[in-house]
Amino acid sequence: MGAGLTARRHSPAWLGDGLYVLEWALTLAAIGLWASGKIYVPLMNAGSVLLVGAWTLRWAHTRRPFPVTPIDLPLVLFMLSAAVGLWAMPNWWEALTRLYLYLGAVGLFYLLAECSPRALARFSAGFVAFAATLSLYFVTQNDWANQPVKFAAVRALGLALNRLVPDLGQYKPHPNVVASVLALVLPVALMLALQSWRSRAMADRLTTLIAVGGGLVVLFGVGMTASRGAWLALAGAAALALWWWLASRASPRFAAPQPAVFWGGIALVALAASIVFIVRPQLITTIFGALPGFSSAVSRLEVYQQSWRLVQDAPFTGGGLAAFPALYSTYILVIPQSFITHAHNAFLNVLVEQGWPGLGGFAGLMALAAWRATTQLRAAPDAYRPFVIAGALGIGIMILHGLSDAALIVSRMAPAMLIPAGLCLAGAAQSAGARVGAQGLAPLPAPQPWRRRLALGAVALAALLLMVVWRPALTAWHANMAAVAEARVELYGFPTNEWNDGQYADYLAPAESEARRALALDPGNRTANQRLGLAAMLRRNFGEAAQYLQQAHTADPDHHGVTKALAYSYVWLGEYDRAAPLLASIPEARTELGIYVWWWQAQGYPELSERAHATYQRLEP
């Protein structure tokens, strides 16, 4: 079966290939529906029917809906956490759109994992062609005159292209979104060109033309995005490739396999970098600020630090899929407008929205895919090896770019996020398929005694840890549930662009109940105190709010949202002396207080309006 799956069984070749093409068509059609709009529309639900249809076809033909791969467990964990995030997110339509995009990524991954070499080459050529088209669309349709551009030369070239090509009036993707996809394509184009250029066959010559020509167009597009994070990721991937070659030379000297030397070196560099950034976290901003072009990363460290507070609020469930903009604005900035779309770090963004289970699944699937690619590269068949290399480089680019940006996983390009993992595991289904017979999967081997002892030891260790941490864990659980319950009320319909007038305060009773359970176990819990304080503010009980928020501020004096809410509570109580030192750390306070003068008057609270005006006059302009 030249173009079909590696593990098809007991059917004519033409039928297997036909069903395989139909699977691809249904999966890509589903992805097209889900990526067709920025907001949810009911038609997107048809995409789930298409994807289920594709999986049903595979099951009918192979007696299994998915191939077996090494990353199945972390992938399931990631998707389960995304489903929990759908429950946690009050604006379910936004979360459902994101979940659909993730399902598209899963469907694409499993197709790639069991592709034949010929099918992989065709997919790679199509992927490069798509990226080249996206690159041309971006450079000609981006509004270079009105959008911020980091480099004058890029702006000048973009303006020239705008004059040559008319504006089509369609969707204009953000440069960082475009860069996140184009960067993943470059290793694919490179390896596809290297694989096909030796052949004299007409089809392979066409593939070479697509790979080389498309790759150059993609490279041009990456440059025009002016995404310094993507540039650094590509440079980092090149450095990883060089280190892989050096590890092959060093492995005899260390009497260790090449993968062990490779991963050992990476571990040392990662450890050293972690220590440096822990000791001097301001280097994050310094490094990005020192890059060419104007800096948009001056507050990047602040975003990371404050986003970590959102992680502490809901470590088990996450704050909700696609909820980061609402969470950051509401509980960090205390504003009703959308201010920032993601955490500028893919791992941190997943951690905020899907909790530790989501991060474990996300990081685990990439780590396992990269590990398998490096450990099995030499053993991989020659026909698969270029794609495995492209996937490994793509994983490196995703990880490195993900440290400074999260555009890929939060945008309509999210279905591409598992393509590198799928390429890393190219051919994996072939070895798994060898275990599939006419009666289905072969029986699992009997457990070995050492595995039983290891499992018992793990259970005993888990029980011991549970005895030690059960109280703080239970506290965190109740605080988590309080945070989610309150957010499901406060964030509904975000962004409203209007301050909360308190009409839904009574709906916060379940959240307050969970928060009090947390405080019964730990009176100093910051999340529980903050949520109770915010609920009291909505009921205009500012004395009670100040008590809870003061406890939260004592637990975490650098939490911007707690500091701001506490300062305003003191202002509404008329305690200007207590509010003043807190307001000094809130640069936007004077502007907001000027608006509060009008807003409180419109709400029928003239006394609070006067207090806002008095504080406004005291603050330096």
XYZ file of C-alpha atoms in Angstrom:
621
model
C 0.000 0.000 0.000
C 2.166 2.777 -1.247
C 0.199 5.781 -0.092
C -1.837 4.390 2.743
C -1.371 3.419 6.343
C 1.422 1.284 7.641
C -0.875 -1.099 9.500
C -3.887 -1.788 7.243
C -5.060 -5.381 7.349
C -7.078 -7.889 5.276
C -8.465 -5.721 2.472
C -7.603 -4.902 -1.129
C -4.964 -2.222 -1.572
C -7.300 0.048 -3.508
C -9.896 -0.073 -0.724
C -7.342 0.646 1.992
C -5.892 3.580 0.095
C -9.344 4.921 -0.719
C -10.455 4.811 2.906
C -7.176 6.411 3.939
C -7.702 9.317 1.543
C -11.258 9.680 2.850
C -9.954 9.794 6.437
C -7.606 12.602 5.484
C -10.384 14.453 3.675
C -12.778 14.212 6.623
C -10.111 15.236 9.147
C -8.946 18.225 7.107
C -12.548 19.268 6.466
C -13.205 19.205 10.222
C -10.102 21.301 10.874
C -11.168 23.718 8.155
C -14.553 24.196 9.811
C -13.056 24.742 13.252
C -10.441 27.194 12.005
C -12.850 29.096 9.770
C -13.776 31.709 12.345
C -12.419 33.440 15.427
C -15.670 32.935 17.341
C -17.937 29.936 17.767
C -20.728 29.316 15.281
C -23.063 26.273 15.401
C -21.731 25.033 12.056
C -18.496 24.135 13.856
C -20.335 21.261 15.521
C -20.430 19.538 12.144
C -16.653 19.244 12.363
C -16.975 16.841 15.278
C -19.245 14.654 13.139
C -16.643 14.658 10.373
C -13.827 13.712 12.747
C -15.862 10.937 14.351
C -16.626 9.735 10.844
C -12.912 9.592 10.043
C -12.189 7.617 13.214
C -15.124 5.297 12.520
C -13.742 4.532 9.074
C -10.403 3.636 10.609
C -12.046 1.427 13.215
C -14.161 -0.357 10.611
C -11.096 -1.138 8.540
C -8.447 -1.813 11.200
C -10.586 -2.687 14.262
C -8.997 0.168 16.208
C -9.831 3.895 16.045
C -6.282 5.015 16.814
C -2.797 3.642 16.352
C -0.753 2.899 19.448
C 1.946 5.534 20.066
C 4.360 6.289 22.923
C 2.616 9.567 23.778
C -0.940 8.288 24.127
C -1.082 8.665 27.923
C 0.107 12.306 28.122
C -2.059 13.157 25.123
C -5.128 11.713 26.855
C -4.213 13.630 30.021
C -3.887 16.863 28.054
C -7.245 16.402 26.332
C -9.003 15.407 29.569
C -7.694 18.578 31.210
C -8.986 20.524 28.209
C -12.419 18.949 28.739
C -12.294 19.997 32.401
C -11.315 23.456 31.167
C -14.482 23.507 29.071
C -16.468 22.976 32.288
C -14.517 25.640 34.187
C -14.800 28.339 31.521
C -18.015 30.401 31.901
C -17.959 31.494 28.259
C -18.296 27.926 27.020
C -18.450 28.950 23.359
C -14.863 30.239 23.494
C -13.664 27.110 25.280
C -15.501 24.826 22.854
C -13.849 26.535 19.896
C -10.428 25.925 21.462
C -11.313 22.318 22.301
C -12.339 21.695 18.705
C -8.998 23.048 17.480
C -7.188 20.722 19.882
C -9.259 17.799 18.584
C -8.136 18.740 15.096
C -4.538 18.562 16.261
C -5.177 15.100 17.720
C -6.774 13.866 14.508
C -3.861 15.142 12.446
C -1.349 13.609 14.846
C -2.780 10.102 14.616
C -2.925 10.287 10.835
C 0.752 11.242 10.690
C 1.811 8.626 13.223
C 0.723 5.803 10.913
C 1.606 7.308 7.548
C 3.685 5.469 4.986
C 6.825 7.303 3.747
C 5.093 8.177 0.499
C 2.107 9.646 2.324
C 4.426 11.577 4.644
C 6.184 13.089 1.636
C 2.861 14.158 0.168
C 1.705 15.648 3.455
C 5.016 17.470 3.894
C 4.784 18.943 0.398
C 1.235 20.062 1.123
C 2.269 21.532 4.474
C 5.074 23.510 2.828
C 2.721 24.716 0.078
C 0.153 25.796 2.682
C 2.807 27.666 4.663
C 4.149 29.369 1.538
C 0.617 30.488 0.682
C 0.137 31.761 4.233
C 3.452 33.597 4.008
C 2.484 35.316 0.746
C -0.957 36.159 2.111
C 0.532 37.682 5.245
C 3.196 39.811 3.573
C 0.717 41.199 1.043
C -2.367 41.604 3.257
C -0.908 42.779 6.564
C -1.679 46.441 7.235
C 1.916 47.643 7.290
C 0.903 51.297 7.450
C -1.099 51.071 10.678
C 0.193 47.990 12.480
C 3.257 48.276 14.752
C 6.401 46.994 13.024
C 9.699 46.518 14.838
C 11.987 47.273 11.886
C 11.891 50.174 9.417
C 13.163 48.020 6.545
C 10.382 45.484 7.099
C 7.786 48.255 7.134
C 9.135 49.777 3.921
C 9.078 46.430 2.117
C 5.617 45.669 3.467
C 4.260 49.012 2.276
C 5.667 48.317 -1.176
C 3.886 44.957 -1.228
C 0.640 46.627 -0.087
C 0.857 48.944 -3.073
C 1.396 46.032 -5.461
C -1.352 43.744 -4.120
C -4.860 45.034 -3.331
C -6.389 44.492 0.092
C -8.778 41.537 -0.090
C -10.587 42.655 3.055
C -10.281 39.253 4.733
C -8.896 37.959 8.031
C -5.455 39.344 8.832
C -3.512 37.020 11.158
C -1.212 38.452 13.798
C 2.499 38.310 12.859
C 3.296 36.137 15.888
C 0.623 33.625 14.875
C 2.045 33.439 11.359
C 5.600 33.119 12.668
C 4.661 30.271 15.003
C 3.448 28.155 12.063
C 6.060 29.151 9.509
C 8.886 28.331 11.906
C 7.574 24.756 12.238
C 7.534 24.323 8.459
C 11.169 25.211 7.764
C 12.637 21.899 9.048
C 10.007 20.031 7.031
C 10.936 21.924 3.860
C 14.645 21.344 4.461
C 14.382 17.599 5.070
C 11.906 17.140 2.216
C 14.301 18.867 -0.175
C 17.245 16.760 0.988
C 15.219 13.574 0.567
C 13.810 14.279 -2.890
C 16.567 16.111 -4.759
C 18.574 12.945 -5.525
C 15.714 11.339 -7.449
C 15.233 11.907 -11.166
C 11.550 11.011 -11.125
C 9.277 13.818 -12.277
C 7.141 13.636 -9.131
C 10.206 13.935 -6.909
C 11.508 16.867 -8.943
C 8.193 18.615 -8.365
C 8.498 17.827 -4.659
C 11.993 19.322 -4.640
C 10.685 22.460 -6.324
C 7.915 22.805 -3.747
C 10.307 22.173 -0.863
C 12.997 24.600 -2.024
C 10.767 27.302 -3.484
C 8.190 27.051 -0.729
C 10.889 26.948 1.928
C 12.415 30.183 0.643
C 9.009 31.875 0.627
C 8.391 30.642 4.167
C 11.796 31.904 5.286
C 10.971 35.302 3.790
C 7.674 35.294 5.660
C 9.369 34.494 8.969
C 11.651 37.470 8.426
C 8.719 39.757 7.625
C 6.875 38.797 10.802
C 9.744 40.376 12.774
C 9.030 37.794 15.467
C 12.199 37.716 17.501
C 10.926 34.744 19.475
C 10.607 32.724 16.248
C 14.062 33.815 15.123
C 15.575 32.738 18.429
C 13.717 29.423 18.249
C 15.101 28.710 14.775
C 18.598 29.626 15.927
C 18.134 27.392 18.951
C 16.995 24.485 16.758
C 20.112 24.922 14.626
C 22.205 24.872 17.804
C 20.463 21.664 18.897
C 21.246 20.056 15.535
C 24.897 21.064 15.935
C 24.948 19.676 19.475
C 23.477 16.392 18.219
C 26.379 16.102 15.769
C 28.905 17.001 18.465
C 27.318 14.440 20.798
C 27.961 11.736 18.195
C 31.639 12.695 18.237
C 31.795 12.892 22.027
C 29.913 9.687 22.834
C 32.971 7.363 22.418
C 34.990 9.588 24.727
C 32.314 9.404 27.432
C 31.610 5.721 26.718
C 27.925 6.604 26.500
C 25.306 6.443 23.739
C 24.822 9.554 21.631
C 21.305 10.252 23.005
C 22.616 10.083 26.591
C 25.343 12.638 25.838
C 22.853 14.807 23.942
C 20.211 14.866 26.672
C 22.810 15.176 29.407
C 24.177 18.337 27.825
C 20.689 19.773 27.410
C 19.888 18.995 31.045
C 23.011 20.828 32.214
C 22.221 23.887 30.091
C 18.584 23.902 31.249
C 19.653 23.605 34.889
C 22.165 26.433 34.557
C 19.621 28.672 32.793
C 16.996 27.941 35.450
C 19.388 28.864 38.251
C 20.381 32.100 36.509
C 16.779 33.167 35.909
C 15.758 32.262 39.455
C 18.599 34.342 40.879
C 18.180 37.190 38.375
C 14.680 36.992 36.868
C 14.997 40.477 35.398
C 17.320 38.994 32.765
C 14.214 37.796 30.893
C 13.207 41.368 30.158
C 16.822 42.439 29.620
C 17.451 39.763 26.995
C 14.320 40.502 24.979
C 14.829 44.230 25.346
C 18.379 43.950 23.977
C 17.228 42.346 20.718
C 16.996 44.536 17.587
C 13.770 46.436 17.081
C 11.606 48.221 19.623
C 10.807 46.140 22.655
C 7.305 44.944 23.437
C 8.606 42.801 26.277
C 9.280 45.436 28.917
C 6.582 43.940 31.160
C 7.150 40.293 30.159
C 8.576 39.404 33.571
C 5.607 41.097 35.230
C 3.224 39.050 33.075
C 5.002 35.841 34.081
C 5.012 36.711 37.776
C 1.355 37.722 37.874
C 0.279 34.774 35.713
C 1.891 32.499 38.281
C -0.679 33.843 40.766
C -3.437 32.614 38.455
C -1.812 29.181 38.498
C -1.989 29.183 42.302
C -5.716 29.945 42.131
C -6.696 26.772 40.236
C -3.841 24.244 40.210
C -6.068 21.171 39.853
C -8.596 22.193 37.200
C -7.073 25.288 35.681
C -8.995 28.511 35.316
C -10.772 27.421 32.142
C -9.939 26.732 28.521
C -9.382 30.004 26.622
C -9.941 31.892 29.889
C -6.517 33.520 30.253
C -7.499 36.998 28.924
C -10.508 37.167 31.248
C -8.624 35.818 34.269
C -5.702 38.196 33.848
C -7.878 41.268 33.354
C -10.305 40.440 36.182
C -8.076 39.078 38.930
C -4.713 40.689 38.153
C -5.475 44.029 36.498
C -9.004 44.374 37.962
C -10.408 45.839 34.753
C -13.413 44.759 32.623
C -11.539 45.051 29.313
C -9.398 42.479 27.527
C -5.776 43.555 27.905
C -3.590 40.596 26.945
C -4.499 37.523 24.906
C -2.053 34.983 26.333
C 0.759 34.557 28.850
C 3.594 34.955 26.310
C 4.669 31.469 27.355
C 2.905 28.387 26.009
C 3.639 26.258 29.069
C 2.495 28.941 31.499
C -0.632 29.543 29.425
C -1.559 25.850 29.544
C -0.827 25.811 33.270
C -3.167 28.751 33.915
C -6.020 27.394 31.794
C -5.710 23.618 32.333
C -3.829 23.297 35.611
C -0.977 20.953 36.412
C -2.635 17.969 34.683
C -2.768 19.959 31.447
C 0.839 21.054 31.695
C 1.919 17.514 32.558
C 0.197 16.198 29.455
C 1.435 18.993 27.181
C 5.057 18.854 28.306
C 4.986 15.068 28.583
C 3.827 14.426 25.033
C 6.492 16.718 23.590
C 9.223 15.287 25.807
C 8.314 11.681 24.971
C 8.080 12.420 21.250
C 11.482 14.121 21.268
C 12.983 11.328 23.385
C 11.760 8.649 21.021
C 12.995 10.582 17.994
C 16.525 10.846 19.388
C 16.747 7.331 20.807
C 15.231 5.591 17.767
C 16.644 7.794 15.005
C 19.416 5.426 13.964
C 17.064 2.444 14.047
C 14.382 4.179 11.986
C 14.048 2.986 8.371
C 15.809 5.251 5.879
C 12.506 6.291 4.314
C 11.219 7.609 7.658
C 14.400 9.192 8.995
C 14.090 12.634 7.283
C 10.604 13.080 8.692
C 11.695 12.027 12.176
C 14.505 14.606 12.010
C 12.068 17.291 10.835
C 9.732 16.409 13.692
C 12.516 16.513 16.280
C 13.630 19.935 15.042
C 9.993 21.054 15.081
C 9.626 19.952 18.699
C 12.739 21.958 19.554
C 11.309 25.017 17.798
C 7.958 24.617 19.569
C 9.593 24.357 22.983
C 11.986 27.261 22.464
C 9.381 29.504 20.853
C 6.883 28.464 23.505
C 9.129 29.909 26.199
C 8.443 33.412 24.882
C 5.124 33.111 23.056
C 1.873 31.144 23.135
C 0.393 32.302 19.833
C 0.321 28.828 18.271
C -1.760 27.088 20.937
C -4.262 29.940 21.465
C -4.924 30.762 17.813
C -6.679 29.175 14.860
C -3.347 27.573 13.972
C -3.552 25.262 17.013
C -4.251 22.158 14.850
C -0.611 22.377 13.726
C 0.784 22.021 17.243
C 1.047 18.210 17.151
C 2.486 17.954 13.638
C 6.094 17.802 14.945
C 5.121 15.035 17.374
C 3.408 13.133 14.568
C 6.531 13.370 12.421
C 8.729 12.335 15.358
C 6.682 9.162 15.659
C 6.559 8.463 11.928
C 6.604 4.714 11.537
C 5.631 4.128 15.156
C 2.327 2.609 14.096
C 4.213 0.132 11.921
C 5.852 -1.489 14.925
C 2.592 -1.241 16.859
C 0.692 -2.638 13.908
C 2.895 -5.705 13.914
C 1.175 -6.630 17.165
C -2.244 -6.448 15.530
C -3.553 -9.686 14.142
C -6.785 -10.855 12.647
C -8.331 -11.026 16.122
C -7.224 -7.531 17.128
C -4.486 -6.545 19.551
C -2.250 -9.284 20.831
C -2.442 -10.009 24.585
C -0.183 -7.906 26.760
C 2.840 -9.707 28.197
C 2.528 -10.971 31.747
C 3.725 -8.457 34.373
C 7.265 -9.044 35.574
C 7.959 -9.406 39.341
C 10.137 -6.281 39.415
C 7.291 -4.303 37.901
C 4.956 -5.463 40.660
C 7.473 -4.422 43.305
C 7.961 -1.068 41.606
C 4.203 -0.494 41.472
C 3.773 -1.400 45.142
C 6.624 0.926 46.074
C 5.046 3.745 44.096
C 1.692 3.201 45.820
C 3.375 3.196 49.242
C 5.267 6.390 48.437
C 2.086 8.057 47.189
C 0.267 7.074 50.389
C 3.087 8.524 52.492
C 3.067 11.778 50.557
C -0.711 11.981 50.881
C -0.430 11.685 54.664
C 2.034 14.579 54.689
C 0.332 16.956 52.260
C -3.349 16.100 52.597
C -4.230 19.234 54.569
C -2.579 21.793 52.238
C -3.825 19.787 49.245
C -7.401 19.854 50.569
C -7.063 23.580 51.232
C -5.842 24.153 47.690
C -8.726 22.056 46.349
C -11.397 24.096 48.127
C -9.677 27.336 47.068
C -9.509 26.011 43.504
C -13.223 25.264 43.487
C -13.971 28.675 44.992
C -11.919 30.412 42.306
C -13.642 28.509 39.500
C -17.129 29.007 40.956
C -16.592 32.753 41.342
C -15.070 33.095 37.888
C -18.034 31.295 36.322
C -20.201 34.165 37.587
C -17.870 37.141 37.223
C -16.374 36.289 33.842
C -19.577 35.445 32.010
C -19.794 37.537 28.856
C -16.266 38.922 29.260
C -15.275 41.480 28.145
C -18.232 43.580 29.228
C -16.163 46.806 29.212
C -18.165 47.872 32.268
C -17.388 47.515 35.950
C -19.483 45.016 37.841
C -22.478 46.716 39.439
C -23.009 43.874 41.912
C -26.329 42.626 40.569
C -25.038 39.033 40.451
C -23.437 39.055 43.907
C -25.988 36.582 45.284
C -24.845 33.991 42.744
C -21.445 33.886 44.449
C -22.736 31.951 47.482
C -21.302 28.572 46.327
C -17.912 30.172 45.724
C -17.945 31.820 49.147
C -18.854 28.519 50.777
C -15.862 26.775 49.186
C -13.582 29.671 50.129
C -14.655 29.462 53.774
C -13.903 25.732 53.756
C -10.400 26.584 52.571
C -9.971 29.208 55.300
C -11.129 26.735 57.939
C -8.084 24.660 57.027
C -5.711 27.577 56.381
C -6.843 31.075 57.452
C -4.018 32.653 55.454
C -4.886 31.128 52.080
C -4.475 33.937 49.579
C -6.891 32.682 46.921
C -9.767 32.133 49.354
C -9.258 35.509 51.052
C -9.047 37.299 47.718
C -12.237 35.718 46.400
C -14.170 36.474 49.593
C -12.874 40.033 49.526
C -13.949 40.544 45.918
C -17.383 39.087 46.678
C -17.756 41.488 49.604
C -16.810 44.405 47.338
C -19.598 43.446 44.939
C -22.059 43.596 47.853
C -20.597 47.024 48.735
C -19.468 45.686 52.121
C -16.076 47.370 51.930
C -15.200 46.859 55.584
C -15.479 43.077 55.250
C -13.729 43.234 51.882
C -10.772 45.102 53.382
C -10.395 42.475 56.120
C -10.217 39.583 53.673
C -8.067 41.453 51.176
C -5.639 42.521 53.899
C -5.162 38.839 54.756
C -4.568 38.086 51.073
C -2.122 40.988 50.805
C -0.218 39.757 53.843
C 0.081 36.333 52.200
C 1.206 37.812 48.862
C 2.109 41.517 48.964
C 3.238 41.529 45.306
C -0.089 40.350 43.871
C -1.205 43.266 41.691
C -4.893 42.356 41.789
C -4.995 41.975 45.568
C -3.082 45.213 46.111
C -5.378 47.135 43.796
C -8.614 45.745 45.241
C -7.407 46.430 48.787
C -6.397 49.990 47.890
C -9.805 50.712 46.377
C -11.559 49.185 49.394
C -9.730 51.657 51.622
C -10.627 54.489 49.238
C -14.339 53.597 49.363
C -14.085 53.437 53.169
C -12.552 56.917 53.192
C -9.285 55.649 54.718
C -6.965 57.599 52.415
C -3.861 57.192 54.557
C -4.093 53.408 54.353
C -4.859 53.496 50.638
C -2.023 55.868 49.678
C 0.976 53.487 49.942
C -0.922 50.835 48.014
C -2.016 53.234 45.283
C 1.599 54.294 44.801
C 2.315 50.901 43.215
C -0.659 51.104 40.829
C 0.226 53.414 37.919
C -3.253 53.266 36.396
C -5.021 54.211 39.654
C -5.368 57.949 39.003
C -6.929 57.442 35.575
C -9.369 54.859 36.908
C -10.334 56.963 39.912
C -11.202 59.775 37.526
C -13.638 57.411 35.807
C -14.966 56.177 39.149
C -16.019 59.756 39.965
C -18.581 59.538 37.175
C -19.363 55.829 37.561
C -20.286 55.914 41.261
C -22.466 58.948 40.623
C -24.260 57.049 37.841
C -24.742 54.061 40.175
C -26.394 56.251 42.802
C -23.485 56.404 45.284
C -22.577 60.128 45.500
C -20.522 59.604 48.668
C -18.281 57.063 46.938
C -18.002 59.414 43.961
C -16.766 62.160 46.286
C -14.196 59.811 47.834
C -12.964 58.838 44.377
C -12.628 62.527 43.489
C -10.791 63.342 46.706
C -8.307 60.515 46.148
C -7.915 61.484 42.493
C -6.872 64.993 43.536
C -4.340 63.647 46.046
C -2.517 61.493 43.505
C 0.262 63.007 41.438
C -0.586 63.302 37.714
